[in-house]
């Protein structure tokens, strides 16, 4: 490579493990749901054991930005940060904390975040305070695709730290901005880092043709009375179309070969998603809440058609990005993430990667090591052989009590290395069993 790679880090919002065709997703009535992402996977690498740092939005984003266990930061203890935190000086990503963006920025990268932030509000927090030269998108966790208002009815679309009154379907606005950004920076001397964080396919359930729905959901963006699988798949398709246009723009400028494109989701799918064969979804530490699509495309480095069973967490992407760019972590804030560059260069490579999670919600905890997973939900401890039983239906705890004890002790030892969940941490649920039946 003649210079350090450009990097585009794409994050979908609440995308299920099997929503994409390349992960076994079925075609929609209109045809293939994700042809462009499927093509990136076919010409790059697809991870089958990639996990989110959390089964809910903002905690995963803390891990993504810092490359460290999200539990180290107070803001990540809220599950998730909600719009009531506007003005809080506590619930956000501290500007003094090194981030993937700030480390790249300091090393000479042009940096931009286009899309969802969800890591606290100005004046205390914001993308421009955490390493991004440019920002366009919403600050909160969820907004209407047409009015761009959050769940409290507050307009929440920004250019930098000024409100943007731009009109249009948010998924398309994000894609258009990304294309415009690449057009500006692709030929510059400095490489660029673009965080492209879509809100799709997060509620409310609105396709490009559903502007009339905005008035119906303005008082409750959770959209509990609407949506369906067809609408949901179309929302994914709109995002996929934008990603295809962005890839075409890289080719137009002749920088596709030396651009690392990463795609993942912040957590498992929500109510209309396809997580097969996994059980559970957003807010759950069962596999459906944390195992997500992981795709990387980098023609200069990654062999097409690669597949890896490497166990990995969101924050490992952070370490990988910095490694690819030749950037060291800040000595004051060592990374917890591990670089996947050896796997990108050769998909047959692998390494042991213990994975840990905890949730205030339902007192959940989980530890994946090799084929085994220890899980606690609502005070019940389980043991699963994930390689044999990804659906987590065959509880082996009664048959393997010693293994269960060892794994529980290993989780508890890890938990001692991160701060405890503070007493004032909140859990925000959009709906309950009263709104729809649960499994």
Short mmCIF file of C-alpha atoms in Angstrom, two decimals:
data_model
loop_
_atom_site.label_atom_id
_atom_site.label_comp_id
_atom_site.label_asym_id
_atom_site.label_seq_id
_atom_site.Cartn_x
_atom_site.Cartn_y
_atom_site.Cartn_z
CA UNK A 1 0.00 0.00 0.00
CA UNK A 2 1.28 3.45 -0.89
CA UNK A 3 -0.27 5.03 2.18
CA UNK A 4 -2.26 4.19 5.27
CA UNK A 5 -5.73 2.86 4.48
CA UNK A 6 -8.89 4.89 4.45
CA UNK A 7 -11.36 3.40 6.91
CA UNK A 8 -15.16 3.36 6.80
CA UNK A 9 -16.75 1.91 9.91
CA UNK A 10 -20.45 1.18 9.30
CA UNK A 11 -22.75 0.41 12.23
CA UNK A 12 -26.38 -0.63 11.75
CA UNK A 13 -28.84 -0.15 14.61
CA UNK A 14 -30.62 -3.21 16.07
CA UNK A 15 -29.86 -5.46 13.08
CA UNK A 16 -30.49 -9.16 13.67
CA UNK A 17 -27.91 -11.88 13.12
CA UNK A 18 -29.73 -13.40 10.13
CA UNK A 19 -31.25 -10.27 8.59
CA UNK A 20 -28.68 -10.17 5.77
CA UNK A 21 -28.66 -12.60 2.89
CA UNK A 22 -25.02 -13.51 3.56
CA UNK A 23 -26.03 -14.64 7.05
CA UNK A 24 -28.85 -16.85 5.86
CA UNK A 25 -31.58 -14.23 5.61
CA UNK A 26 -34.47 -15.05 3.30
CA UNK A 27 -35.39 -12.80 0.39
CA UNK A 28 -38.17 -10.27 0.90
CA UNK A 29 -41.22 -9.92 -1.32
CA UNK A 30 -39.30 -7.33 -3.34
CA UNK A 31 -36.22 -9.56 -3.70
CA UNK A 32 -32.80 -9.66 -2.04
CA UNK A 33 -32.70 -7.56 1.12
CA UNK A 34 -28.97 -6.81 1.23
CA UNK A 35 -27.28 -7.39 -2.16
CA UNK A 36 -24.57 -4.79 -1.62
CA UNK A 37 -23.57 -6.00 1.84
CA UNK A 38 -23.70 -9.56 0.55
CA UNK A 39 -21.27 -8.55 -2.21
CA UNK A 40 -18.91 -6.91 0.30
CA UNK A 41 -18.93 -10.15 2.31
CA UNK A 42 -18.38 -12.28 -0.80
CA UNK A 43 -15.37 -10.15 -1.75
CA UNK A 44 -14.06 -9.84 1.80
CA UNK A 45 -14.39 -11.68 5.09
CA UNK A 46 -17.46 -12.71 7.06
CA UNK A 47 -17.18 -13.54 10.76
CA UNK A 48 -19.66 -16.09 12.11
CA UNK A 49 -18.80 -15.62 15.81
CA UNK A 50 -18.70 -11.84 16.07
CA UNK A 51 -20.33 -10.27 19.12
CA UNK A 52 -21.47 -6.84 20.27
CA UNK A 53 -20.02 -5.55 23.54
CA UNK A 54 -23.58 -5.15 24.81
CA UNK A 55 -27.11 -6.13 23.78
CA UNK A 56 -28.17 -2.48 23.82
CA UNK A 57 -27.14 0.67 21.94
CA UNK A 58 -25.07 3.16 23.91
CA UNK A 59 -22.96 0.72 26.00
CA UNK A 60 -21.69 -0.91 22.79
CA UNK A 61 -20.89 2.53 21.36
CA UNK A 62 -18.77 3.38 24.42
CA UNK A 63 -16.75 0.22 23.78
CA UNK A 64 -16.50 0.98 20.07
CA UNK A 65 -15.23 4.50 20.61
CA UNK A 66 -12.74 3.66 23.35
CA UNK A 67 -11.63 0.12 22.50
CA UNK A 68 -12.14 -0.70 26.19
CA UNK A 69 -14.71 -2.45 28.35
CA UNK A 70 -17.65 -0.08 28.44
CA UNK A 71 -18.07 -0.84 32.14
CA UNK A 72 -15.08 1.42 32.83
CA UNK A 73 -17.19 4.53 32.07
CA UNK A 74 -20.18 5.72 34.08
CA UNK A 75 -22.25 6.69 31.05
CA UNK A 76 -22.23 3.12 29.76
CA UNK A 77 -23.92 1.85 32.92
CA UNK A 78 -27.26 3.22 31.72
CA UNK A 79 -29.02 0.67 29.53
CA UNK A 80 -29.23 2.73 27.34
CA UNK A 81 -28.68 6.49 27.72
CA UNK A 82 -32.14 7.97 27.06
CA UNK A 83 -33.26 11.37 25.86
CA UNK A 84 -34.02 12.47 29.45
CA UNK A 85 -30.24 12.73 29.92
CA UNK A 86 -30.05 15.85 27.75
CA UNK A 87 -27.94 18.35 29.72
CA UNK A 88 -26.36 15.72 31.97
CA UNK A 89 -22.65 16.20 32.74
CA UNK A 90 -22.33 12.54 33.72
CA UNK A 91 -24.02 10.46 31.02
CA UNK A 92 -21.70 10.67 28.06
CA UNK A 93 -18.26 9.99 26.64
CA UNK A 94 -15.79 12.28 28.46
CA UNK A 95 -13.92 14.47 25.93
CA UNK A 96 -10.64 13.85 27.75
CA UNK A 97 -10.88 10.09 27.14
CA UNK A 98 -8.88 8.95 24.08
CA UNK A 99 -11.06 7.53 21.33
CA UNK A 100 -10.51 5.67 18.09
CA UNK A 101 -11.33 8.92 16.28
CA UNK A 102 -9.08 11.15 18.40
CA UNK A 103 -6.11 8.80 18.09
CA UNK A 104 -6.54 8.64 14.32
CA UNK A 105 -7.06 12.41 14.15
CA UNK A 106 -3.85 13.04 16.08
CA UNK A 107 -1.98 10.77 13.68
CA UNK A 108 -3.08 12.75 10.62
CA UNK A 109 -6.40 11.22 9.60
CA UNK A 110 -9.34 13.33 8.49
CA UNK A 111 -12.24 12.17 10.67
CA UNK A 112 -16.03 12.39 10.38
CA UNK A 113 -19.04 10.86 12.08
CA UNK A 114 -22.13 10.72 9.88
CA UNK A 115 -25.11 9.21 11.67
CA UNK A 116 -25.99 8.32 15.23
CA UNK A 117 -23.85 9.45 18.18
CA UNK A 118 -25.80 8.39 21.33
CA UNK A 119 -22.94 9.15 23.73
CA UNK A 120 -24.19 12.24 25.51
CA UNK A 121 -25.24 15.77 24.63
CA UNK A 122 -23.45 19.11 24.30
CA UNK A 123 -22.20 21.19 25.98
CA UNK A 124 -20.51 18.41 27.96
CA UNK A 125 -20.23 15.75 25.27
CA UNK A 126 -20.32 15.38 21.50
CA UNK A 127 -18.51 14.01 18.44
CA UNK A 128 -16.51 17.20 17.85
CA UNK A 129 -15.19 16.91 21.42
CA UNK A 130 -14.10 13.29 20.95
CA UNK A 131 -11.94 13.34 17.85
CA UNK A 132 -14.19 14.06 14.90
CA UNK A 133 -13.52 16.96 12.56
CA UNK A 134 -17.08 16.80 11.24
CA UNK A 135 -20.44 15.51 12.44
CA UNK A 136 -23.86 15.15 10.85
CA UNK A 137 -26.63 13.17 12.50
CA UNK A 138 -28.73 12.73 15.64
CA UNK A 139 -27.28 12.90 19.14
CA UNK A 140 -29.88 10.66 20.81
CA UNK A 141 -30.71 6.98 20.55
CA UNK A 142 -33.72 7.08 18.27
CA UNK A 143 -35.37 9.68 16.05
CA UNK A 144 -38.17 9.76 13.51
CA UNK A 145 -36.86 9.24 9.99
CA UNK A 146 -38.76 12.27 8.61
CA UNK A 147 -39.24 14.81 11.41
CA UNK A 148 -35.83 13.97 12.95
CA UNK A 149 -37.37 14.42 16.42
CA UNK A 150 -36.43 12.23 19.38
CA UNK A 151 -38.79 10.36 21.70
CA UNK A 152 -39.54 13.58 23.62
CA UNK A 153 -40.48 15.45 20.45
CA UNK A 154 -37.26 17.48 20.40
CA UNK A 155 -35.66 18.09 17.02
CA UNK A 156 -32.40 16.14 16.94
CA UNK A 157 -30.47 16.47 13.69
CA UNK A 158 -27.15 18.30 13.83
CA UNK A 159 -24.35 19.56 11.66
CA UNK A 160 -21.50 19.97 14.08
CA UNK A 161 -23.17 21.44 17.15
CA UNK A 162 -25.70 23.50 15.19
CA UNK A 163 -29.16 22.18 14.42
CA UNK A 164 -29.62 21.05 10.85
CA UNK A 165 -33.04 21.74 9.34
CA UNK A 166 -32.36 19.48 6.37
CA UNK A 167 -35.45 17.61 5.21
CA UNK A 168 -35.72 14.08 3.93
CA UNK A 169 -35.58 10.40 4.87
CA UNK A 170 -32.79 10.03 7.42
CA UNK A 171 -31.22 6.87 5.98
CA UNK A 172 -30.85 8.61 2.61
CA UNK A 173 -29.56 11.81 4.21
CA UNK A 174 -26.85 9.82 5.99
CA UNK A 175 -25.86 8.02 2.77
CA UNK A 176 -25.85 11.27 0.77
CA UNK A 177 -23.65 13.01 3.35
CA UNK A 178 -21.22 10.11 3.35
CA UNK A 179 -20.92 10.25 -0.44
CA UNK A 180 -20.37 14.00 -0.31
CA UNK A 181 -17.70 13.56 2.33
CA UNK A 182 -15.84 10.93 0.30
CA UNK A 183 -16.04 13.14 -2.79
CA UNK A 184 -14.29 15.90 -0.80
CA UNK A 185 -11.56 13.91 0.92
CA UNK A 186 -10.80 10.90 -1.28
CA UNK A 187 -8.05 12.61 -3.24
CA UNK A 188 -6.48 14.53 -0.37
CA UNK A 189 -3.03 13.71 1.00
CA UNK A 190 -4.41 12.61 4.36
CA UNK A 191 -6.25 9.30 4.71
CA UNK A 192 -9.79 9.51 6.07
CA UNK A 193 -11.73 7.77 8.82
CA UNK A 194 -15.50 7.82 8.38
CA UNK A 195 -17.77 6.51 11.12
CA UNK A 196 -21.02 5.79 9.29
CA UNK A 197 -23.65 5.02 11.93
CA UNK A 198 -27.08 4.43 10.45
CA UNK A 199 -30.21 4.52 12.58
CA UNK A 200 -31.70 1.81 10.35
CA UNK A 201 -33.41 -0.53 10.99
CA UNK A 202 -34.26 0.91 14.45
CA UNK A 203 -37.86 1.92 15.16
CA UNK A 204 -40.08 3.74 14.19
CA UNK A 205 -41.02 1.46 11.31
CA UNK A 206 -40.81 3.84 8.37
CA UNK A 207 -39.65 3.18 4.84
CA UNK A 208 -38.78 5.87 2.35
CA UNK A 209 -42.48 5.95 1.35
CA UNK A 210 -43.95 6.21 4.86
CA UNK A 211 -43.71 9.90 5.66
CA UNK A 212 -47.38 9.88 6.70
CA UNK A 213 -46.51 7.53 9.57
CA UNK A 214 -44.46 10.26 11.27
CA UNK A 215 -47.56 12.09 12.51
CA UNK A 216 -48.96 8.84 13.88
CA UNK A 217 -45.90 7.98 16.00
CA UNK A 218 -44.80 11.43 17.17
CA UNK A 219 -45.99 10.74 20.72
CA UNK A 220 -44.43 7.27 20.93
CA UNK A 221 -41.52 6.48 18.63
CA UNK A 222 -41.44 2.88 19.88
CA UNK A 223 -44.30 2.43 17.38
CA UNK A 224 -45.87 -0.39 19.38
CA UNK A 225 -49.03 -0.49 17.28
CA UNK A 226 -47.34 -0.78 13.89
CA UNK A 227 -44.59 -2.13 11.72
CA UNK A 228 -44.18 -5.53 10.10
CA UNK A 229 -41.49 -7.74 8.64
CA UNK A 230 -41.95 -6.31 5.13
CA UNK A 231 -41.44 -2.73 6.29
CA UNK A 232 -38.45 -3.76 8.40
CA UNK A 233 -36.75 -5.50 5.49
CA UNK A 234 -37.34 -2.53 3.23
CA UNK A 235 -35.63 -0.31 5.83
CA UNK A 236 -32.58 -2.57 5.72
CA UNK A 237 -32.69 -2.45 1.92
CA UNK A 238 -32.65 1.36 1.93
CA UNK A 239 -29.50 1.25 4.07
CA UNK A 240 -27.98 -1.37 1.78
CA UNK A 241 -28.69 0.79 -1.27
CA UNK A 242 -26.79 3.65 0.35
CA UNK A 243 -23.85 1.40 1.18
CA UNK A 244 -23.76 0.28 -2.45
CA UNK A 245 -23.65 3.92 -3.61
CA UNK A 246 -20.86 4.65 -1.12
CA UNK A 247 -18.84 1.70 -2.41
CA UNK A 248 -19.37 2.93 -5.98
CA UNK A 249 -18.04 6.33 -4.91
CA UNK A 250 -14.85 4.73 -3.59
CA UNK A 251 -14.41 2.97 -6.93
CA UNK A 252 -15.04 6.22 -8.80
CA UNK A 253 -12.16 7.84 -6.95
CA UNK A 254 -9.91 4.79 -7.33
CA UNK A 255 -9.55 4.26 -3.58
CA UNK A 256 -11.60 1.09 -3.09
CA UNK A 257 -8.58 -1.21 -2.98
CA UNK A 258 -6.94 0.66 -0.12
CA UNK A 259 -10.09 1.34 1.92
CA UNK A 260 -11.02 -0.89 4.83
CA UNK A 261 -14.81 -1.13 5.08
CA UNK A 262 -16.18 -2.65 8.28
CA UNK A 263 -19.84 -3.44 8.87
CA UNK A 264 -21.53 -4.57 12.07
CA UNK A 265 -24.52 -3.90 14.35
CA UNK A 266 -24.54 -2.30 17.79
CA UNK A 267 -26.53 -5.21 19.24
CA UNK A 268 -28.88 -8.02 18.27
CA UNK A 269 -32.18 -7.56 16.53
CA UNK A 270 -35.41 -6.16 17.88
CA UNK A 271 -39.02 -7.27 17.38
CA UNK A 272 -39.14 -7.80 13.57
CA UNK A 273 -35.58 -9.05 13.12
CA UNK A 274 -34.43 -12.51 12.11
CA UNK A 275 -31.91 -13.96 14.57
CA UNK A 276 -32.17 -17.61 13.48
CA UNK A 277 -30.96 -19.95 14.85
CA UNK A 278 -30.32 -17.80 17.91
CA UNK A 279 -32.74 -17.09 20.76
CA UNK A 280 -33.42 -13.67 22.28
CA UNK A 281 -32.70 -10.19 21.00
CA UNK A 282 -31.95 -6.67 22.10
CA UNK A 283 -31.45 -6.43 25.90
CA UNK A 284 -30.69 -10.18 26.19
CA UNK A 285 -27.37 -11.92 26.81
CA UNK A 286 -28.63 -14.99 25.03
CA UNK A 287 -26.95 -15.27 21.62
CA UNK A 288 -29.67 -13.38 19.74
CA UNK A 289 -28.98 -10.24 21.75
CA UNK A 290 -25.22 -10.13 21.23
CA UNK A 291 -24.13 -12.15 18.19
CA UNK A 292 -24.24 -9.85 15.16
CA UNK A 293 -23.11 -9.64 11.53
CA UNK A 294 -19.41 -8.82 11.09
CA UNK A 295 -18.13 -8.05 7.60
CA UNK A 296 -14.81 -6.56 6.47
CA UNK A 297 -13.79 -5.63 2.91
CA UNK A 298 -10.26 -4.52 2.04
CA UNK A 299 -9.07 -5.76 -1.36
CA UNK A 300 -5.43 -4.88 -0.66
CA UNK A 301 -5.34 -7.19 2.37
CA UNK A 302 -8.38 -9.49 2.66
CA UNK A 303 -8.78 -12.47 0.34
CA UNK A 304 -12.26 -12.61 -1.22
CA UNK A 305 -14.63 -15.28 0.01
CA UNK A 306 -13.03 -15.51 3.45
CA UNK A 307 -14.92 -16.77 6.49
CA UNK A 308 -13.73 -16.85 10.09
CA UNK A 309 -15.04 -18.46 13.26
CA UNK A 310 -12.79 -16.24 15.40
CA UNK A 311 -14.51 -15.13 18.59
CA UNK A 312 -14.46 -11.34 18.84
CA UNK A 313 -16.13 -8.29 20.39
CA UNK A 314 -16.95 -4.83 19.05
CA UNK A 315 -13.94 -3.33 20.80
CA UNK A 316 -11.69 -5.72 18.87
CA UNK A 317 -12.68 -3.80 15.72
CA UNK A 318 -11.38 -0.66 17.46
CA UNK A 319 -8.02 -2.31 18.11
CA UNK A 320 -8.00 -3.60 14.53
CA UNK A 321 -8.63 -0.14 13.05
CA UNK A 322 -5.79 1.39 15.05
CA UNK A 323 -3.49 -1.48 14.11
CA UNK A 324 -4.37 -1.13 10.41
CA UNK A 325 -3.58 2.58 10.61
CA UNK A 326 -0.33 2.05 12.51
CA UNK A 327 -1.59 4.02 15.51
CA UNK A 328 -0.73 3.16 19.12
CA UNK A 329 -3.22 3.32 21.95
CA UNK A 330 -2.76 6.00 24.58
CA UNK A 331 -0.51 4.60 27.37
CA UNK A 332 -2.89 6.11 29.93
CA UNK A 333 -5.81 4.13 28.49
CA UNK A 334 -4.63 0.71 27.29
CA UNK A 335 -7.01 -1.16 25.02
CA UNK A 336 -9.07 -4.12 26.15
CA UNK A 337 -9.80 -4.92 22.50
CA UNK A 338 -7.49 -7.21 20.51
CA UNK A 339 -6.46 -6.63 16.91
CA UNK A 340 -7.89 -8.93 14.26
CA UNK A 341 -5.31 -7.97 11.65
CA UNK A 342 -3.79 -11.49 11.61
CA UNK A 343 -7.24 -12.89 10.79
CA UNK A 344 -7.88 -10.27 8.10
CA UNK A 345 -4.59 -11.22 6.45
CA UNK A 346 -5.29 -14.96 6.75
CA UNK A 347 -8.74 -16.18 7.74
CA UNK A 348 -7.31 -19.53 8.84
CA UNK A 349 -5.54 -17.78 11.72
CA UNK A 350 -7.16 -17.62 15.14
CA UNK A 351 -6.50 -17.06 18.82
CA UNK A 352 -8.21 -17.70 22.14
CA UNK A 353 -10.59 -14.88 23.00
CA UNK A 354 -12.58 -15.08 26.27
CA UNK A 355 -15.70 -12.88 26.10
CA UNK A 356 -17.50 -11.33 29.06
CA UNK A 357 -20.76 -9.41 29.49
CA UNK A 358 -22.98 -8.14 32.26
CA UNK A 359 -26.32 -6.36 32.34
CA UNK A 360 -28.18 -4.56 35.10
CA UNK A 361 -31.37 -5.61 33.31
CA UNK A 362 -32.53 -8.92 34.80
CA UNK A 363 -29.18 -9.35 36.56
CA UNK A 364 -27.68 -10.92 33.46
CA UNK A 365 -24.12 -12.11 33.07
CA UNK A 366 -22.38 -14.17 30.40
CA UNK A 367 -18.94 -15.64 29.70
CA UNK A 368 -18.00 -17.34 26.42
CA UNK A 369 -14.78 -19.33 26.30
CA UNK A 370 -14.19 -21.71 23.45
CA UNK A 371 -17.32 -23.69 22.78
CA UNK A 372 -18.73 -23.11 26.27
CA UNK A 373 -20.93 -20.32 27.60
CA UNK A 374 -21.92 -19.54 31.16
CA UNK A 375 -25.12 -17.50 31.42
CA UNK A 376 -27.15 -16.05 34.29
CA UNK A 377 -30.62 -14.59 33.81
CA UNK A 378 -33.05 -13.72 36.62
CA UNK A 379 -30.88 -15.53 39.16
CA UNK A 380 -30.72 -18.78 37.19
CA UNK A 381 -27.33 -20.12 36.07
CA UNK A 382 -26.98 -22.02 32.79
CA UNK A 383 -24.21 -23.76 30.88
CA UNK A 384 -24.33 -24.24 27.11
CA UNK A 385 -22.16 -25.88 24.49
CA UNK A 386 -22.63 -23.14 21.87
CA UNK A 387 -20.89 -25.05 19.09
CA UNK A 388 -23.43 -27.86 19.45
CA UNK A 389 -26.39 -25.76 20.62
CA UNK A 390 -26.29 -22.15 19.39
CA UNK A 391 -29.97 -21.90 20.30
CA UNK A 392 -29.18 -22.36 24.01
CA UNK A 393 -31.92 -24.88 24.68
CA UNK A 394 -29.87 -27.74 26.22
CA UNK A 395 -28.76 -26.60 29.68
CA UNK A 396 -25.75 -28.70 30.66
CA UNK A 397 -25.28 -27.17 34.11
CA UNK A 398 -26.68 -30.23 35.98
CA UNK A 399 -24.40 -32.57 33.98
CA UNK A 400 -21.27 -30.39 34.20
CA UNK A 401 -21.37 -28.81 37.69
CA UNK A 402 -17.58 -28.47 37.95
CA UNK A 403 -17.32 -26.68 34.61
CA UNK A 404 -20.18 -24.40 35.63
CA UNK A 405 -18.37 -23.56 38.88
CA UNK A 406 -15.10 -22.82 37.08
CA UNK A 407 -16.78 -20.57 34.55
CA UNK A 408 -18.80 -18.75 37.20
CA UNK A 409 -15.61 -18.12 39.17
CA UNK A 410 -13.83 -16.90 36.03
CA UNK A 411 -16.67 -14.45 35.32
CA UNK A 412 -16.59 -13.20 38.91
CA UNK A 413 -12.82 -12.73 38.77
CA UNK A 414 -13.18 -10.69 35.57
CA UNK A 415 -16.01 -8.65 37.11
CA UNK A 416 -13.65 -7.57 39.89
CA UNK A 417 -11.45 -5.87 37.28
CA UNK A 418 -14.13 -3.34 36.25
CA UNK A 419 -16.20 -0.90 38.33
CA UNK A 420 -19.42 -2.13 39.90
CA UNK A 421 -22.77 -1.09 38.45
CA UNK A 422 -23.64 2.20 40.21
CA UNK A 423 -26.83 2.36 42.23
CA UNK A 424 -28.28 5.17 40.11
CA UNK A 425 -27.81 3.37 36.77
CA UNK A 426 -31.08 3.15 34.83
CA UNK A 427 -32.66 0.54 32.59
CA UNK A 428 -34.99 1.90 29.90
CA UNK A 429 -37.34 -0.60 28.29
CA UNK A 430 -39.45 0.42 25.33
CA UNK A 431 -42.06 -2.25 25.90
CA UNK A 432 -42.98 -5.12 28.19
CA UNK A 433 -44.95 -8.36 28.13
CA UNK A 434 -48.08 -6.24 28.37
CA UNK A 435 -47.35 -4.83 24.90
CA UNK A 436 -46.52 -8.08 23.13
CA UNK A 437 -46.08 -11.69 24.15
CA UNK A 438 -42.54 -12.87 24.82
CA UNK A 439 -41.07 -16.32 24.31
#
